[in-house]
mmCIF file of C-alpha atoms in Angstrom:
data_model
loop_
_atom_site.group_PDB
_atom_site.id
_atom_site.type_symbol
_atom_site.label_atom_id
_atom_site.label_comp_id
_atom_site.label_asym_id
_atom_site.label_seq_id
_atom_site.Cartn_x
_atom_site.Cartn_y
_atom_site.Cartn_z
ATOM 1 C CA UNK A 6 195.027 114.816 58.395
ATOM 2 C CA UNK A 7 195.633 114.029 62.137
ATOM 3 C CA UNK A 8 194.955 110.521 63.897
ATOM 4 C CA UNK A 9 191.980 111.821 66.313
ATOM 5 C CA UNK A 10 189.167 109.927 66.504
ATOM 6 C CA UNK A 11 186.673 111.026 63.895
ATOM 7 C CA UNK A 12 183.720 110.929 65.629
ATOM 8 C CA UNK A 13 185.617 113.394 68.066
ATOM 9 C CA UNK A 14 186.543 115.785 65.417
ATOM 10 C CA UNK A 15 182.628 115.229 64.027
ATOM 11 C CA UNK A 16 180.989 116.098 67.257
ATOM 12 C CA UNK A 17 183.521 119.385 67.194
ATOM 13 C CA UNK A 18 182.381 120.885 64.246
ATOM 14 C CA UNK A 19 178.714 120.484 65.103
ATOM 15 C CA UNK A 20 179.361 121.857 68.349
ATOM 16 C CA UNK A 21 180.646 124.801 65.907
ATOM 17 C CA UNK A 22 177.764 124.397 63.575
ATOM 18 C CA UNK A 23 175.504 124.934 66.319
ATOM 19 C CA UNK A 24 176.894 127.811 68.206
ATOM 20 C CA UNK A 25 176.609 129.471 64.615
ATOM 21 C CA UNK A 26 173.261 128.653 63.831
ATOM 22 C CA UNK A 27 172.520 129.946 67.384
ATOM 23 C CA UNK A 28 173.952 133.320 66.778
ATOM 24 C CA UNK A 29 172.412 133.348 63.223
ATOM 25 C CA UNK A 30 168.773 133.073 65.222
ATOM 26 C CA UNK A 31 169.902 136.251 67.529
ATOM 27 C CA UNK A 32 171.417 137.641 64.379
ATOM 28 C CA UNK A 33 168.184 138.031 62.797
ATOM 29 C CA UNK A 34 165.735 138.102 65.676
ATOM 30 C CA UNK A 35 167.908 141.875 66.317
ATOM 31 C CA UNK A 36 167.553 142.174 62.443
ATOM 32 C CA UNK A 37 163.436 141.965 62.406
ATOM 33 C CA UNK A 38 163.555 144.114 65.715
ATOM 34 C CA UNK A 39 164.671 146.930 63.429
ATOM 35 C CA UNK A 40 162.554 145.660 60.401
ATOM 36 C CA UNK A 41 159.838 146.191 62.462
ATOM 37 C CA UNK A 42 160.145 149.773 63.650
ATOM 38 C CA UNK A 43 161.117 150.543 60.056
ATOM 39 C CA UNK A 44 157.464 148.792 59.365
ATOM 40 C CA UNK A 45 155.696 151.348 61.707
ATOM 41 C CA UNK A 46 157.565 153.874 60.646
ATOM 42 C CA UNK A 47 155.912 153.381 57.088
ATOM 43 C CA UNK A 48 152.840 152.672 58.448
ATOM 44 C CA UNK A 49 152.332 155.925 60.165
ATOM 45 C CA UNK A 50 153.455 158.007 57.306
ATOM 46 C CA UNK A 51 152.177 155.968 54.780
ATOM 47 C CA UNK A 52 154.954 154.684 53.085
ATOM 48 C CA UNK A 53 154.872 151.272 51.224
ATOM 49 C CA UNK A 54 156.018 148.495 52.492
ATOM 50 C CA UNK A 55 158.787 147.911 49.853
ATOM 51 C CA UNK A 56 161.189 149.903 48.638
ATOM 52 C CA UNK A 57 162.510 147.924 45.059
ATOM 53 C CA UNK A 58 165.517 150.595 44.834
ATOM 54 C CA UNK A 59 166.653 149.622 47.912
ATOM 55 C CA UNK A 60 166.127 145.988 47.974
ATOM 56 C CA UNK A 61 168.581 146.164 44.200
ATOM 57 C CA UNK A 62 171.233 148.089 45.900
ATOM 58 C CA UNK A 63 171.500 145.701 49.011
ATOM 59 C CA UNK A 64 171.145 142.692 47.003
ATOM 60 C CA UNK A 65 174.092 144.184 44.777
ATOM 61 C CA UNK A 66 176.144 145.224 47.996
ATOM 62 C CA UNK A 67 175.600 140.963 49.649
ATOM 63 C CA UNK A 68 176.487 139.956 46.710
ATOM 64 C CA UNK A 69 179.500 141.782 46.778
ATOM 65 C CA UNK A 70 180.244 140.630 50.408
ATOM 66 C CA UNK A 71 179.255 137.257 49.657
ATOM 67 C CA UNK A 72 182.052 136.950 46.840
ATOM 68 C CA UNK A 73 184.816 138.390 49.349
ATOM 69 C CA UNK A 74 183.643 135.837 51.902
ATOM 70 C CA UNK A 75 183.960 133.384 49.669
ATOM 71 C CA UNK A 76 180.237 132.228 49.819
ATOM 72 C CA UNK A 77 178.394 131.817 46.825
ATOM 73 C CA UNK A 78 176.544 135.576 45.951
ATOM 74 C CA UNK A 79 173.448 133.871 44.430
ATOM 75 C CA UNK A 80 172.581 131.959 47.689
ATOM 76 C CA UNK A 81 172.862 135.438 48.988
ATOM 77 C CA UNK A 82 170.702 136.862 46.905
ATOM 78 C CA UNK A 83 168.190 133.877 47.647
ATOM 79 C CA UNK A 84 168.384 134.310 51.374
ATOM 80 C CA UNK A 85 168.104 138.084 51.028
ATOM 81 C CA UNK A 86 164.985 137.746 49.028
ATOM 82 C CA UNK A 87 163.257 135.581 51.337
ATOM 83 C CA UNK A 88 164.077 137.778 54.667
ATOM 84 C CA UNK A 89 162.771 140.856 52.270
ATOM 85 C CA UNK A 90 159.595 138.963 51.641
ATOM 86 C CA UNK A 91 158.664 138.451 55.268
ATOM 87 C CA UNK A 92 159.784 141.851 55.921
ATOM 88 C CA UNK A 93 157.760 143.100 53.937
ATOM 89 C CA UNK A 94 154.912 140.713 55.002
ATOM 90 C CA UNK A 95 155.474 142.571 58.576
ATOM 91 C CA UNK A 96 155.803 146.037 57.247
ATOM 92 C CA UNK A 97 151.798 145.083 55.246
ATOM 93 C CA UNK A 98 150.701 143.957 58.890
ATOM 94 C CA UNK A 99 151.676 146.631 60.325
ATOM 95 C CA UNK A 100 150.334 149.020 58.552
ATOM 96 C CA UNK A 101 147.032 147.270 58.445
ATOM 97 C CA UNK A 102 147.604 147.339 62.138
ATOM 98 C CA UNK A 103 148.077 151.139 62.137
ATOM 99 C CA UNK A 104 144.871 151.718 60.151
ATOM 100 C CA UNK A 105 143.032 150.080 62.213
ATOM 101 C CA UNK A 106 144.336 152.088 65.076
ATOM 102 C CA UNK A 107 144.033 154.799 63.513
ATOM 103 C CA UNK A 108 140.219 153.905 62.202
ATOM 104 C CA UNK A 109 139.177 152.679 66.218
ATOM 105 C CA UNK A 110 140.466 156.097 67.296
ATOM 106 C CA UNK A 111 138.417 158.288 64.979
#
C-alpha cells in the first residue's frame, strides 16, 4: 500500500468509476441505435421481434468473454437478458408502429 491520503486515492477511483459508467451510457445508447434499425427492419418484413437462436448463441459467446475478462459470466448473462428484453420491447413497438403506418397509408 502507499501513504497517500485515502480520501485522495477514493475520489480517484470514482473519478474512474464515473468516466466508465459514462462511456457505458454512450456504449449502449450506439448499441439501441442499431437495435432499433434492426427493429424496423423486422417490422417491415415481418419478422418477430426475437430471435431465441440468436439470443443462446450470444449469451454463450458473453459468457465466454465474460470468463476471459475475468467478470463473472452469469452477471453477463443477467445483463444480456435484460438489454434483450427491452430490445425486444422496441423491436414490438416498432412494428406496431409500422402497422399502423402501414394501416394510415392504405
Amino acid at each position: 500500500m502507499t501513504d497517500a491520503d485515502p480520501t485522495t486515492i477514493l475520489q480517484g477511483l470514482r473519478g474512474s468509476i464515473d468516466n466508465i459508467d459514462a462511456a457505458l451510457i454512450f456504449l449502449l445508447a450506439e448499441r439501441f441505435r442499431c437495435t432499433k434499425q434492426v427493429g424496423v427492419l423486422k417490422a417491415q418484413h415481418g419478422m418477430p421481434a426475437s430471435d431465441p437462436s440468436r439470443e443462446e448463441q450470444q449469451i454463450a459467446r458473453l459468457k465466454r468473454l465474460a470468463a476471459e475478462a475475468d467478470l463473472d459470466p452469469e452477471f453477463a448473462e443477467k445483463w444480456f437478458n435484460f438489454v434483450v428484453a427491452e430490445v425486444i420491447r422496441h423491436h414490438r413497438s416498432a412494428a406496431g408502429t409500422s402497422a399502423e403506418a402501414t394501416s394510415a397509408d392504405d
